[in-house]
Amino acid sequence: MYDSTVARLTYRALLGRRRALILGALPLLLIVISLAVRALAGADDQTAADVLGGLALATMVPIIGVIAGTGAIGPEIDDGSVVYLLSKPIKRPTIIYTKLIVAVAVTMVFSAVPTLIAGFILNGNGQQVAVAYTVAALVASIAYAALFLLLGTVSRHAVVFGLVYALIWEALFGSLVPGARTLSVQQWSLAVAEKVAGGELVTSDVGLTTATVALAAVTVLATWYAGQKLRTLTLAGEE
């Protein structure tokens, strides 16, 4: 279910100079803001939770997921080069699974690692805040990568739709509107973080069991449907 050639091409596409600069911008901003907050406010657990929850998990992680998830396949579909890939004797699910693994890995590196660094800068991992939000970023990376990989497969405007979802639904409605919180990857990952932190600084509106099932279901269904759409695309090209 994993093809090294597909993985190498996908990594090359995602980590090209221009996209790598975009991917690195938000993590760098998070770390700079964390340094400034620590210098001005000192080590404070609540401040650390606010920064990591509001900037890292609610904004940075989904946006990086958009870039990595849609970038893993969207450009190939847009410019038609995916036809060359599909002409190779590689199973369509293998292509999707390989691209998902690459997208997840890139999202994790550019979101979870800086989240951990920012957490240690802000409060030295007091009350496990840094580790909790890092775990949340890791599990969220999987779901976001799957969702946005699917979006890149079904739409030519995947980046636009993905940013709308990330900035409006996750960052705005997912944080403010009670009903929307239960349908938010952010809240599902926060449920996992709440379990890790074991305190009152990290909370979620969704129970851990529900969040775990939802994260798994979204990842599996999005990956499966992306594979189905890729198979349809192949048949259309052959016709």
N, CA and C of each residue as an Amber inpcrd file, in Angstrom:
protein
   717
   0.8130000  -1.2140000   0.0000000   0.0000000   0.0000000   0.0000000
   0.8470000   1.2650000   0.0000000   2.1380000   1.1140000  -0.2050000
   3.0340000   2.2670000  -0.2130000   4.0040000   2.1180000  -1.3670000
   4.1370000   3.1760000  -2.1490000   5.0290000   3.1430000  -3.3020000
   6.0900000   4.2280000  -3.1260000   7.3420000   3.8110000  -3.0980000
   8.4280000   4.7530000  -2.8220000   8.5890000   5.8060000  -3.9110000
   8.3040000   5.4440000  -5.1580000   8.4340000   6.4110000  -6.2500000
   7.3780000   7.5110000  -6.1220000   6.1520000   7.1030000  -5.8550000
   5.0720000   8.0790000  -5.6510000   5.3980000   8.9680000  -4.4550000
   5.9140000   8.3650000  -3.3920000   6.2670000   9.1370000  -2.1990000
   7.3500000  10.1610000  -2.5110000   8.3720000   9.7420000  -3.2490000
   9.4770000  10.6490000  -3.5750000   8.9870000  11.8260000  -4.4130000
   8.1360000  11.5520000  -5.3950000   7.5990000  12.6270000  -6.2300000
   6.7220000  13.5730000  -5.4210000   5.9570000  13.0060000  -4.4800000
   5.0730000  13.8330000  -3.6660000   5.8690000  14.7050000  -2.7060000
   6.8880000  14.1260000  -2.0840000   7.7510000  14.9270000  -1.2090000
   8.4110000  16.0610000  -1.9880000   8.8610000  15.7510000  -3.1920000
   9.5110000  16.7660000  -4.0110000   8.5360000  17.8980000  -4.3420000
   7.2820000  17.5360000  -4.6240000   6.2780000  18.5540000  -4.9520000
   5.9360000  19.4050000  -3.7340000   5.8340000  18.7610000  -2.5690000
   5.4320000  19.4890000  -1.3660000   6.5560000  20.3330000  -0.7820000
   7.7910000  19.8710000  -0.9510000   8.9060000  20.5510000  -0.3090000
   9.7690000  21.3350000  -1.2940000   9.1650000  21.7000000  -2.4270000
   9.8430000  22.6070000  -3.3380000  10.0710000  23.9470000  -2.6720000
  10.9230000  24.7400000  -3.2390000  11.3410000  25.9770000  -2.5820000
  10.1610000  26.8710000  -2.2050000   9.2430000  27.1030000  -3.1340000
   8.1380000  28.0340000  -2.8670000   7.2060000  27.4850000  -1.7940000
   6.7930000  26.2120000  -1.9440000   5.8550000  25.6430000  -0.9700000
   6.5120000  25.4650000   0.3970000   7.8050000  25.1380000   0.4190000
   8.4970000  24.9870000   1.6950000   8.5540000  26.3140000   2.4490000
   8.7170000  27.4000000   1.7220000   8.7090000  28.7160000   2.3690000
   7.3540000  29.0160000   2.9800000   6.2890000  28.6620000   2.2550000
   4.9380000  28.8790000   2.7770000   4.6930000  28.0000000   3.9990000
   5.1140000  26.7410000   3.9120000   4.9290000  25.8240000   5.0270000
   5.6930000  26.2770000   6.2680000   6.8480000  26.8810000   6.0660000
   7.6640000  27.2910000   7.2020000   7.2860000  28.6210000   7.8070000
   6.4590000  29.3990000   7.1140000   6.1450000  30.7470000   7.5850000
   5.3440000  30.7350000   8.8820000   4.2710000  29.9440000   8.9270000
   3.4280000  29.9260000  10.1250000   4.1490000  29.3550000  11.3490000
   4.8730000  28.2400000  11.2180000   5.6320000  27.7660000  12.3790000
   6.6280000  28.8040000  12.8990000   7.3050000  29.4960000  11.9840000
   8.2420000  30.5260000  12.3990000   7.5210000  31.6540000  13.1320000
   6.3430000  32.0480000  12.6130000   5.5550000  33.0910000  13.2610000
   5.1300000  32.6590000  14.6610000   4.7180000  31.4040000  14.7990000
   4.3180000  30.8940000  16.1110000   5.4660000  30.9750000  17.1060000
   6.6330000  30.5770000  16.6820000   7.7820000  30.5930000  17.5830000
   8.1760000  32.0310000  17.9440000   8.1300000  32.9300000  16.9740000
   8.4600000  34.3410000  17.2460000   7.4630000  34.9370000  18.2310000
   6.1740000  34.6720000  18.0190000   5.1480000  35.1770000  18.9380000
   5.3380000  34.5810000  20.3270000   5.6790000  33.3130000  20.3960000
   5.8910000  32.6640000  21.6920000   7.0680000  33.2930000  22.4410000
   8.1240000  33.5940000  21.7000000   9.2690000  34.2690000  22.3290000
   8.8690000  35.6430000  22.8580000   8.0870000  36.3690000  22.0730000
   7.6540000  37.7000000  22.4940000   6.7460000  37.6260000  23.7180000
   5.8140000  36.6710000  23.7060000   4.9000000  36.5130000  24.8390000
   5.6600000  36.1250000  26.1000000   6.6040000  35.2190000  25.9590000
   7.3930000  34.8050000  27.1330000   8.1980000  35.9790000  27.6820000
   8.7620000  36.7920000  26.7830000   9.5540000  37.9330000  27.2350000
   8.6940000  38.9760000  27.9340000   7.4620000  39.1460000  27.4520000
   6.6020000  40.1920000  28.0080000   5.8010000  39.7240000  29.2210000
   5.3180000  38.4810000  29.1830000   4.4190000  38.0100000  30.2350000
   5.0400000  36.9760000  31.1560000   6.2200000  36.4660000  30.8030000
   6.8190000  35.4320000  31.6170000   6.1600000  34.0840000  31.3790000
   6.5270000  33.1140000  32.1890000   5.9840000  31.7590000  32.0390000
   4.6310000  31.6790000  32.7350000   3.5940000  31.5190000  31.9520000
   2.2370000  31.4340000  32.5010000   1.4930000  30.3040000  31.7950000
   0.9520000  29.3720000  32.5670000   0.3050000  28.1950000  31.9770000
  -0.9320000  28.5630000  31.1620000  -1.7420000  29.4580000  31.6660000
  -2.9570000  29.8380000  30.9490000  -2.6240000  30.5570000  29.6480000
  -1.6330000  31.4270000  29.6770000  -1.2150000  32.1200000  28.4620000
  -0.6900000  31.1290000  27.4340000   0.0770000  30.1630000  27.8970000
   0.5990000  29.1470000  26.9880000  -0.5380000  28.3740000  26.3330000
  -1.5420000  28.0040000  27.1280000  -2.6900000  27.2750000  26.5840000
  -3.4510000  28.1310000  25.5810000  -3.5820000  29.4050000  25.8580000
  -4.3050000  30.3050000  24.9450000  -3.5710000  30.4470000  23.6130000
  -2.2620000  30.6160000  23.6770000  -1.4810000  30.7820000  22.4490000
  -1.4830000  29.4970000  21.6280000  -1.2310000  28.3830000  22.2810000
  -1.1730000  27.1120000  21.5630000  -2.5400000  26.7000000  21.0330000
  -3.5780000  26.9950000  21.7890000  -4.9200000  26.6460000  21.3250000
  -5.4320000  27.5810000  20.2390000  -5.2090000  28.8680000  20.4170000
  -5.7560000  29.8380000  19.4730000  -4.9490000  30.0030000  18.2040000
  -3.6360000  29.9510000  18.3130000  -2.7940000  30.1680000  17.1380000
  -2.3070000  28.8580000  16.5200000  -1.7890000  27.9700000  17.3560000
  -1.2200000  26.7310000  16.8160000  -2.2980000  25.7720000  16.3250000
  -3.1750000  25.3360000  17.2340000  -4.1320000  24.2860000  16.8810000
  -5.2830000  24.7950000  16.0270000  -5.7820000  25.9840000  16.3110000
  -6.9530000  26.4840000  15.5950000  -6.6190000  27.0980000  14.2450000
  -5.3920000  27.5530000  14.0640000  -5.0440000  28.2650000  12.8300000
  -3.9090000  27.5890000  12.0650000  -2.7710000  27.4000000  12.7210000
  -1.6040000  26.8950000  12.0080000  -1.7890000  25.4720000  11.4970000
  -2.2690000  24.5670000  12.3490000  -2.3710000  23.1630000  11.9550000
  -3.3110000  22.9680000  10.7660000  -4.5480000  23.5220000  10.7790000
  -5.4080000  23.3230000   9.6100000  -4.8790000  23.9590000   8.3310000
  -4.2290000  25.1150000   8.4330000  -3.7010000  25.7580000   7.2250000
  -2.5680000  24.9270000   6.6380000  -1.6920000  24.4060000   7.4900000
  -0.6310000  23.5370000   6.9980000  -1.2310000  22.2660000   6.4110000
  -2.3030000  21.7740000   7.0290000  -3.0040000  20.6180000   6.4750000
  -3.5510000  20.8940000   5.0900000  -4.0710000  22.0940000   4.8880000
  -4.5630000  22.4890000   3.5600000  -3.4350000  22.4530000   2.5380000
  -2.3150000  23.0630000   2.8860000  -1.1940000  23.1400000   1.9510000
  -0.6590000  21.7520000   1.6140000  -0.4820000  20.9230000   2.6450000
   0.0850000  19.5880000   2.4270000  -0.9170000  18.6410000   1.7850000
  -2.1580000  18.6660000   2.2640000  -3.1640000  17.7400000   1.7530000
  -3.5390000  18.0010000   0.3080000  -3.8630000  19.2430000   0.0000000
  -4.2250000  19.5700000  -1.3760000  -3.0120000  19.5290000  -2.2920000
  -1.8480000  19.9370000  -1.7700000  -0.6410000  19.9590000  -2.5910000
  -0.1200000  18.5870000  -2.9360000  -0.5680000  17.5600000  -2.2030000
  -0.0850000  16.2100000  -2.4720000  -0.6150000  15.6570000  -3.7850000
  -1.7850000  16.1690000  -4.2470000  -2.3590000  15.6260000  -5.4750000
  -3.0150000  16.6830000  -6.3590000  -3.4740000  17.7740000  -5.7690000
  -4.2000000  18.7810000  -6.5290000  -3.4590000  19.3200000  -7.7410000
  -2.1950000  19.7570000  -7.6040000  -1.4760000  20.2890000  -8.7650000
  -1.3310000  19.2800000  -9.8980000  -1.1720000  18.0050000  -9.5660000
  -1.0330000  16.9760000 -10.5970000  -2.3250000  16.8190000 -11.3910000
  -3.4550000  16.9550000 -10.7090000  -4.7410000  16.8680000 -11.3980000
  -4.9630000  18.1110000 -12.2500000  -4.5900000  19.2650000 -11.7050000
  -4.8020000  20.5230000 -12.4300000  -4.0090000  20.5860000 -13.7200000
  -2.7400000  20.1580000 -13.6840000  -1.9160000  20.2770000 -14.8970000
  -1.9430000  19.0200000 -15.7620000  -2.6980000  18.0130000 -15.3310000
  -2.8520000  16.8100000 -16.1460000  -1.7540000  15.7890000 -15.9970000
  -0.7190000  16.0840000 -15.1930000   0.3820000  15.1400000 -15.0460000
  -0.0190000  13.8800000 -14.2950000  -1.1820000  13.9220000 -13.6140000
  -1.6490000  12.7360000 -12.9050000  -1.9290000  11.5900000 -13.8670000
  -2.2400000  11.9230000 -15.1220000  -2.5130000  10.8750000 -16.1150000
  -1.2820000  10.0040000 -16.3070000  -0.1060000  10.6170000 -16.3140000
   1.1360000   9.8460000 -16.4430000   1.3030000   8.9020000 -15.2590000
   1.0080000   9.4010000 -14.0680000   1.1300000   8.5720000 -12.8740000
   0.1380000   7.4190000 -12.9100000  -1.0790000   7.7090000 -13.3490000
  -2.1130000   6.6790000 -13.3740000  -1.8700000   5.6390000 -14.4610000
  -1.0290000   5.9810000 -15.4310000  -0.7330000   5.0190000 -16.4940000
   0.2420000   3.9410000 -16.0330000   0.8690000   4.1490000 -14.8800000
   1.8180000   3.1810000 -14.3520000   1.0740000   2.0360000 -13.6720000
   1.6990000   0.8620000 -13.6010000   1.0380000  -0.2980000 -12.9710000
   1.0300000  -0.1960000 -11.4510000   0.3820000   0.8400000 -10.9560000
   0.2790000   1.0560000  -9.5200000  -1.2030000   1.1140000  -9.1680000
  -1.6080000   0.3930000  -8.1590000  -3.0080000   0.3960000  -7.7540000
  -3.4170000   1.7890000  -7.2790000  -4.6190000   2.1780000  -7.6430000
  -5.0930000   3.5250000  -7.2930000  -5.1230000   3.7560000  -5.7840000
  -5.6050000   2.7900000  -4.9790000  -5.5460000   3.0040000  -3.5250000
  -4.1240000   3.1990000  -3.0210000  -3.1610000   2.5310000  -3.6530000
  -1.7640000   2.6850000  -3.2470000  -1.2970000   4.1180000  -3.4660000
  -1.7120000   4.7190000  -4.5680000  -1.3490000   6.1150000  -4.8380000
  -1.9060000   7.0240000  -3.7490000  -3.1880000   6.8250000  -3.4060000
  -3.8250000   7.6590000  -2.3930000  -3.1860000   7.4390000  -1.0270000
  -2.9850000   6.1860000  -0.6430000  -2.4010000   5.9130000   0.6670000
  -0.9860000   6.4770000   0.7730000  -0.2310000   6.3550000  -0.2960000
   1.1330000   6.8810000  -0.2780000   1.1230000   8.4000000  -0.1320000
   0.2750000   9.0510000  -0.9010000   0.1850000  10.5100000  -0.8170000
  -0.3370000  10.9470000   0.5420000  -1.2450000  10.1550000   1.1200000
  -1.7470000  10.4810000   2.4610000  -0.6220000  10.3920000   3.4860000
   0.1800000   9.3450000   3.4150000   1.2890000   9.1900000   4.3510000
   2.2530000  10.3690000   4.2500000   2.5450000  10.7820000   3.0340000
   3.4440000  11.9220000   2.8330000   2.8180000  13.1990000   3.3750000
   1.5360000  13.4240000   3.0720000   0.8490000  14.6270000   3.5500000
   0.7860000  14.6510000   5.0700000   0.5120000  13.5090000   5.6840000
   0.4680000  13.4330000   7.1440000   1.8450000  13.7420000   7.7270000
   2.8860000  13.1560000   7.1550000   4.2370000  13.3710000   7.6620000
   4.6320000  14.8440000   7.5760000   4.3510000  15.4640000   6.4370000
   4.7000000  16.8780000   6.2660000   3.9040000  17.7500000   7.2310000
   2.6080000  17.4580000   7.3700000   1.7730000  18.2440000   8.2790000
   2.2560000  18.1080000   9.7110000   2.6020000  16.9060000  10.1100000
   3.0910000  16.6870000  11.4760000   4.3850000  17.4480000  11.7360000
   5.3190000  17.3620000  10.8100000   6.6170000  18.0090000  11.0050000
   6.4640000  19.5190000  11.1120000   5.6280000  20.0990000  10.2430000
   5.5100000  21.5550000  10.2070000   4.4710000  22.0960000  11.1930000
   3.7630000  21.2340000  11.9150000   2.7950000  21.7230000  12.8940000
   3.0850000  21.2210000  14.3020000   3.2790000  19.9030000  14.4640000
   3.4860000  19.3610000  15.8140000   4.8360000  19.7750000  16.3980000
   5.8810000  19.7300000  15.5930000   7.2190000  20.0780000  16.0960000
   7.2830000  21.5400000  16.5690000   6.8330000  22.5040000  15.7600000
   6.8550000  23.8850000  16.2690000   5.9000000  24.1190000  17.4360000
   4.8050000  23.3520000  17.4970000   3.9000000  23.4710000  18.6430000
   4.6110000  23.0640000  19.9230000   5.3720000  21.9750000  19.8550000
   6.1280000  21.5300000  21.0250000   7.1900000  22.5540000  21.4170000
   7.8950000  23.0720000  20.4250000   8.9250000  24.0770000  20.7110000
   8.2980000  25.3180000  21.3320000   7.1820000  25.7810000  20.7520000
   6.5030000  26.9680000  21.2790000   6.0130000  26.7300000  22.6970000
   5.5110000  25.5220000  22.9610000   5.0300000  25.2150000  24.3030000
   6.1330000  25.2770000  25.3430000   7.2910000  24.7350000  25.0070000
   8.4190000  24.7950000  25.9510000   8.9160000  26.2260000  26.1250000
   8.8400000  27.0160000  25.0640000   9.2370000  28.4280000  25.1940000
   8.2770000  29.1640000  26.1220000   6.9890000  28.9050000  25.9650000
   5.9710000  29.6560000  26.7020000   5.9560000  29.3470000  28.1890000
   5.9970000  28.0680000  28.5400000   5.9320000  27.7480000  29.9780000
   6.7090000  26.5030000  30.3820000   7.6300000  26.0590000  29.5260000
   8.4420000  24.9020000  29.8850000   7.6450000  23.6310000  30.0820000
   6.5190000  23.5130000  29.3940000   5.6460000  22.3430000  29.4940000
   4.9900000  22.2180000  30.8610000   4.7480000  23.3440000  31.5090000
   4.0280000  23.3150000  32.7760000   2.6420000  22.7280000  32.5960000
   2.2350000  21.8510000  33.5110000   0.9580000  21.1320000  33.4660000
   0.7670000  20.3660000  32.1520000   1.8490000  19.9640000  31.5490000
   1.8240000  19.1590000  30.3220000   1.1410000  19.8720000  29.1420000
   1.0990000  21.1950000  29.1820000   0.4050000  21.9480000  28.1320000
   1.0800000  21.7530000  26.7750000   2.4010000  21.8430000  26.7440000
   3.1240000  21.7020000  25.4640000   2.9230000  20.3200000  24.8670000
   3.0650000  19.2950000  25.6860000   2.8960000  17.9200000  25.1950000
   1.4610000  17.6660000  24.7700000   0.5020000  18.1670000  25.5450000
  -0.9130000  17.9600000  25.2220000  -1.2700000  18.5530000  23.8610000
  -0.8500000  19.7740000  23.6150000  -1.1680000  20.4060000  22.3290000
  -0.3590000  19.8020000  21.1840000   0.8180000  19.2760000  21.4980000
   1.5790000  18.5750000  20.4630000   0.8710000  17.3000000  20.0430000
   0.3560000  16.5540000  21.0050000  -0.4110000  15.3420000  20.6900000
  -1.6570000  15.7040000  19.8880000  -2.3210000  16.7950000  20.2840000
  -3.4990000  17.2510000  19.5390000  -3.1320000  17.5910000  18.1000000
  -1.9890000  18.2530000  17.9180000  -1.5390000  18.5910000  16.5630000
  -1.2350000  17.3410000  15.7550000  -0.6840000  16.3160000  16.4020000
  -0.3640000  15.0740000  15.7030000  -1.6180000  14.3680000  15.2080000
  -2.6110000  14.2140000  16.0810000  -3.8200000  13.5030000  15.6640000
  -4.6420000  14.3380000  14.6760000  -4.6390000  15.6580000  14.8670000
  -5.3440000  16.5240000  13.9300000  -4.6980000  16.4830000  12.5550000
  -3.3730000  16.3380000  12.5130000  -2.6580000  16.2870000  11.2320000
  -3.1490000  15.1420000  10.3620000  -3.4520000  14.0180000  10.9820000
  -3.9140000  12.8530000  10.2240000  -5.2630000  13.1300000   9.5870000
  -6.2010000  13.6430000  10.3860000  -7.5430000  13.9170000   9.8680000
  -7.5370000  15.0280000   8.8310000  -6.7940000  16.1090000   9.1020000
  -6.7280000  17.2100000   8.1430000  -6.1090000  16.7600000   6.8240000
  -5.0400000  16.0000000   6.8950000  -4.3860000  15.5460000   5.6720000
  -5.3410000  14.7150000   4.8290000  -6.1040000  13.8250000   5.4750000
  -7.0610000  12.9970000   4.7470000  -8.1750000  13.8420000   4.1330000
  -8.7090000  14.7680000   4.9190000  -9.7910000  15.6250000   4.4200000
  -9.3520000  16.4690000   3.2280000  -8.1870000  17.0810000   3.3420000
  -7.7450000  17.9900000   2.2920000  -7.1550000  17.2500000   1.0940000
  -6.6750000  16.0340000   1.3060000  -6.2950000  15.1980000   0.1710000
  -7.5330000  14.8500000  -0.6420000  -8.6220000  14.5130000   0.0470000
  -9.8930000  14.2630000  -0.6480000 -10.3450000  15.5110000  -1.3920000
 -10.2530000  16.6550000  -0.7450000 -10.6740000  17.8990000  -1.3870000
  -9.8430000  18.1770000  -2.6290000  -8.5370000  17.8950000  -2.5540000
  -7.6770000  18.0790000  -3.7150000  -8.0170000  17.1290000  -4.8430000
  -8.6340000  15.9950000  -4.5160000  -9.0100000  15.0150000  -5.5270000
 -10.3120000  15.3750000  -6.2290000 -11.2240000  16.0190000  -5.5030000
 -12.5590000  16.2530000  -6.0660000 -12.7630000  17.6650000  -6.6030000
 -11.8780000  18.6050000  -6.2690000 -12.1130000  19.9910000  -6.6790000
 -10.8530000  20.6480000  -7.2060000 -11.0150000  21.4610000  -8.2340000
  -9.9050000  22.2490000  -8.7560000  -9.6650000  23.5070000  -7.9240000
 -10.5740000  23.8020000  -7.0210000 -10.4330000  24.9700000  -6.1480000
 -10.2200000  24.5170000  -4.7090000  -9.4840000  23.4260000  -4.5550000
  -9.3250000  22.8040000  -3.2460000  -8.6640000  23.7340000  -2.2310000
  -7.6720000  24.4920000  -2.6590000  -6.9680000  25.3760000  -1.7300000
  -7.9090000  26.4410000  -1.1890000  -8.7110000  27.0220000  -2.0640000
  -9.6560000  28.0590000  -1.6410000 -10.6670000  27.4880000  -0.6550000
 -11.2880000  26.3560000  -1.0220000 -12.2680000  25.7370000  -0.1320000
 -11.6200000  25.2930000   1.1760000 -10.4000000  24.7940000   1.0830000
  -9.7060000  24.3560000   2.2850000  -9.3990000  25.5070000   3.2260000
  -8.9760000  26.6300000   2.6710000  -8.6980000  27.7980000   3.5110000
  -9.9690000  28.3570000   4.1240000 -11.0580000  28.3300000   3.3830000
 -12.3410000  28.7650000   3.9340000 -12.7150000  27.8890000   5.1210000
 -12.5560000  26.5800000   4.9460000 -12.8510000  25.6610000   6.0420000
 -11.9320000  25.9220000   7.2310000 -10.6430000  26.0460000   6.9570000
  -9.6730000  26.1970000   8.0370000  -9.8540000  27.5080000   8.7930000
 -10.0660000  28.5990000   8.0610000 -10.1030000  29.9110000   8.6890000
 -11.4770000  30.2800000   9.2380000 -12.5260000  29.8330000   8.5660000
 -13.8680000  30.2120000   9.0050000 -14.4810000  29.1570000   9.9170000
 -14.4900000  27.9050000   9.4590000 -15.1440000  26.8780000  10.2710000
 -14.3080000  26.5140000  11.5080000 -13.0330000  26.1690000  11.2970000
 -12.2180000  25.7240000  12.4140000 -11.8000000  26.8730000  13.3300000
 -11.2470000  27.9190000  12.7550000 -10.7060000  29.0000000  13.5800000
 -11.7870000  29.8910000  14.1670000 -12.9190000  30.0650000  13.4560000
 -13.9620000  30.9780000  13.9270000 -15.1260000  30.2200000  14.5540000
 -15.9030000  29.5200000  13.7170000 -17.0750000  28.8160000  14.2320000
 -16.6840000  27.6950000  15.1990000 -15.6050000  26.9790000  14.8820000
 -15.1850000  25.8800000  15.7460000 -14.7590000  26.3390000  17.1230000
 -14.4240000  27.6100000  17.2610000 -14.0050000  28.1380000  18.5510000
 -15.1250000  28.8850000  19.2790000 -16.0910000  29.4140000  18.5040000
 -17.0910000  30.2920000  19.1060000 -18.4980000  29.7300000  19.1440000
 -18.9000000  28.9930000  18.1270000 -20.2810000  28.5190000  18.0280000
 -20.3960000  27.1330000  18.6510000 -21.2060000  26.9640000  19.7100000
 -21.2810000  25.6810000  20.4070000 -21.6510000  24.5100000  19.5060000
 -22.6390000  24.6570000  18.6430000 -23.0680000  23.5520000  17.7980000
 -22.0030000  23.1050000  16.8150000 -21.2050000  24.0570000  16.3340000
 -20.1760000  23.7350000  15.3510000 -18.9910000  23.0210000  15.9800000
 -18.8330000  23.1810000  17.2740000 -17.6670000  22.5940000  17.9390000
 -17.6670000  21.0770000  17.8800000 -18.8550000  20.4880000  17.9250000
 -18.9220000  19.0270000  17.9190000 -18.5800000  18.4410000  16.5580000
 -18.5500000  19.2730000  15.5160000 -18.2030000  18.8210000  14.1720000
 -16.8800000  19.4240000  13.7250000 -15.9790000  19.5790000  14.6520000
 -14.7060000  20.2370000  14.3820000 -13.5420000  19.3080000  14.6980000
 -12.6360000  19.1580000  13.7450000 -11.4180000  18.3770000  13.9820000
 -10.6400000  18.9780000  15.1460000 -10.6790000  20.2840000  15.2460000
  -9.9890000  20.9630000  16.3450000 -10.4970000  20.4720000  17.6940000
 -11.8230000  20.4030000  17.8640000 -12.3870000  19.9520000  19.1340000
 -12.1210000  18.4690000  19.3800000 -12.1420000  17.6780000  18.3280000
 -11.8410000  16.2500000  18.4890000 -10.4080000  16.0520000  18.9770000
  -9.4950000  16.8020000  18.3980000  -8.1010000  16.6730000  18.8280000
  -7.8970000  17.2570000  20.2230000  -8.6820000  18.2700000  20.5670000
  -8.5970000  18.8340000  21.9180000  -9.0370000  17.8250000  22.9680000
  -9.9780000  16.9510000  22.6040000 -10.4050000  15.9120000  23.5460000
  -9.2450000  14.9910000  23.8970000  -8.4230000  14.6930000  22.9070000
  -7.2230000  13.8790000  23.1580000  -6.2300000  14.6670000  24.0160000
  -6.0680000  15.9430000  23.7120000  -5.1540000  16.7830000  24.4850000
  -5.6180000  16.9240000  25.9310000  -6.9240000  17.0110000  26.1240000
  -7.4730000  17.1200000  27.4700000  -7.1140000  15.8980000  28.3100000
  -7.1700000  14.7290000  27.6860000  -6.8010000  13.5030000  28.3790000
  -5.3230000  13.5090000  28.7560000  -4.4810000  14.0210000  27.8770000
  -3.0400000  14.0670000  28.1430000  -2.7270000  15.0610000  29.2580000
  -3.3370000  16.2460000  29.1870000  -3.0520000  17.2860000  30.1780000
  -3.6370000  16.9370000  31.5400000  -4.8300000  16.3670000  31.5350000
  -5.4390000  15.9420000  32.7820000  -5.7680000  17.0630000  33.7370000
  -5.9490000  18.2720000  33.2460000  -6.2710000  19.4050000  34.1030000
  -7.4080000  20.2170000  33.5200000  -7.4720000  21.4800000  33.9000000
  -8.5430000  22.3640000  33.4380000  -8.0760000  23.3400000  32.3660000
  -6.7930000  23.3400000  32.0500000  -6.2900000  24.2820000  31.0600000
  -6.6780000  23.8850000  29.6430000  -6.7500000  22.6070000  29.3800000
  -7.0900000  22.1120000  28.0420000  -8.4220000  21.3890000  28.1420000
  -9.4290000  21.9000000  27.4580000 -10.7670000  21.3070000  27.5180000
 -11.3580000  21.1870000  26.1210000 -12.3280000  20.3020000  26.0080000
 -13.0180000  20.0970000  24.7350000 -14.5020000  19.8990000  25.0020000
 -15.3230000  20.2630000  24.0250000 -16.7620000  20.0590000  24.1260000
 -17.1690000  18.6530000  23.7070000 -16.1900000  17.8500000  23.2890000
 -16.4620000  16.4990000  22.7960000 -15.7870000  15.4910000  23.6980000
 -16.4780000  14.3960000  24.0100000 -15.8980000  13.3470000  24.8240000
 -14.7990000  12.6150000  24.0850000 -13.9080000  11.9710000  24.8370000
 -12.7590000  11.3100000  24.2330000 -13.1800000  10.1740000  23.3070000
 -14.1490000   9.3840000  23.7170000 -14.5950000   8.2620000  22.8820000
 -15.1830000   8.7610000  21.5740000 -16.0650000   9.7530000  21.6810000
 -16.6720000  10.3250000  20.4780000 -15.6150000  10.9270000  19.5640000
 -14.6610000  11.6330000  20.1530000 -13.6080000  12.2740000  19.3650000
 -12.7470000  11.2370000  18.6500000 -12.4060000  10.1640000  19.3450000
 -11.5700000   9.1280000  18.7450000 -12.2780000   8.4640000  17.5760000
 -13.5490000   8.1390000  17.7650000 -14.3320000   7.5180000  16.6960000
 -14.4630000   8.4700000  15.5140000 -14.7210000   9.7440000  15.7960000
 -14.8920000  10.7310000  14.7290000 -13.6020000  10.9220000  13.9370000
 -12.4780000  11.0210000  14.6260000 -11.2010000  11.1880000  13.9410000
 -10.8960000   9.9940000  13.0400000 -11.1340000   8.7960000  13.5690000
 -10.8730000   7.5860000  12.7830000 -11.8190000   7.4980000  11.5920000
 -13.0990000   7.8090000  11.8240000 -14.0930000   7.7040000  10.7580000
 -13.8150000   8.6920000   9.6310000 -13.5010000   9.9300000   9.9870000
 -13.2170000  10.9410000   8.9720000 -11.9940000  10.5600000   8.1580000
 -10.9610000  10.0880000   8.8240000  -9.7340000   9.7060000   8.1260000
  -9.9720000   8.5460000   7.1740000 -10.6460000   7.5140000   7.6530000
 -10.8830000   6.3240000   6.8310000 -11.8110000   6.6360000   5.6640000
 -12.9140000   7.3240000   5.9430000 -13.8900000   7.6130000   4.8880000
 -13.3210000   8.5660000   3.8390000 -12.6000000   9.5840000   4.2850000
 -12.0150000  10.5340000   3.3350000 -10.9900000   9.8470000   2.4460000
 -10.1740000   8.9780000   3.0400000  -9.1640000   8.2570000   2.2610000
  -9.8260000   7.3040000   1.2640000 -10.8220000   6.5870000   1.7360000
 -11.5250000   5.6430000   0.8500000 -12.1850000   6.3700000  -0.3190000
 -12.8700000   7.4770000  -0.0240000 -13.5710000   8.1930000  -1.0860000
 -12.6000000   8.8360000  -2.0640000 -11.4620000   9.2980000  -1.5600000
 -10.4440000   9.8480000  -2.4600000  -9.9660000   8.7740000  -3.4260000
  -9.8160000   7.5530000  -2.9300000  -9.4290000   6.4500000  -3.8010000
 -10.4860000   6.1630000  -4.8550000 -11.7550000   6.2450000  -4.4570000
 -12.8440000   6.0230000  -5.4050000 -12.8600000   7.1100000  -6.4810000
 -12.6620000   8.3530000  -6.0780000 -12.6580000   9.4530000  -7.0470000
 -11.4730000   9.3450000  -7.9960000 -10.3460000   8.8710000  -7.4890000
  -9.1840000   8.7100000  -8.3600000  -9.4330000   7.6060000  -9.3790000
 -10.1330000   6.5590000  -8.9550000 -10.4820000   5.4940000  -9.8830000
 -11.4280000   6.0140000 -10.9600000 -12.3760000   6.8410000 -10.5860000
 -13.2980000   7.4480000 -11.5500000 -12.5430000   8.3350000 -12.5370000
 -11.5970000   9.0760000 -12.0050000 -10.7900000   9.9440000 -12.8730000
 -10.0150000   9.1250000 -13.8890000  -9.5140000   7.9900000 -13.4800000
  -8.7840000   7.1100000 -14.3870000  -9.6790000   6.6280000 -15.5160000
 -10.8700000   6.1940000 -15.1590000 -11.8030000   5.6780000 -16.1760000
 -12.1920000   6.7680000 -17.1550000 -12.3730000   7.9910000 -16.6230000
 -12.7360000   9.0930000 -17.5130000 -11.6120000   9.3860000 -18.4940000
 -10.3810000   9.2970000 -18.0170000  -9.2400000   9.5580000 -18.8810000
  -9.0990000   8.4850000 -19.9520000  -9.3860000   7.2390000 -19.5580000
  -9.2550000   6.1670000 -20.5100000 -10.3330000   6.2330000 -21.5860000
 -11.5210000   6.7350000 -21.1820000 -12.5850000   6.8440000 -22.1920000
 -12.2600000   7.9160000 -23.2000000
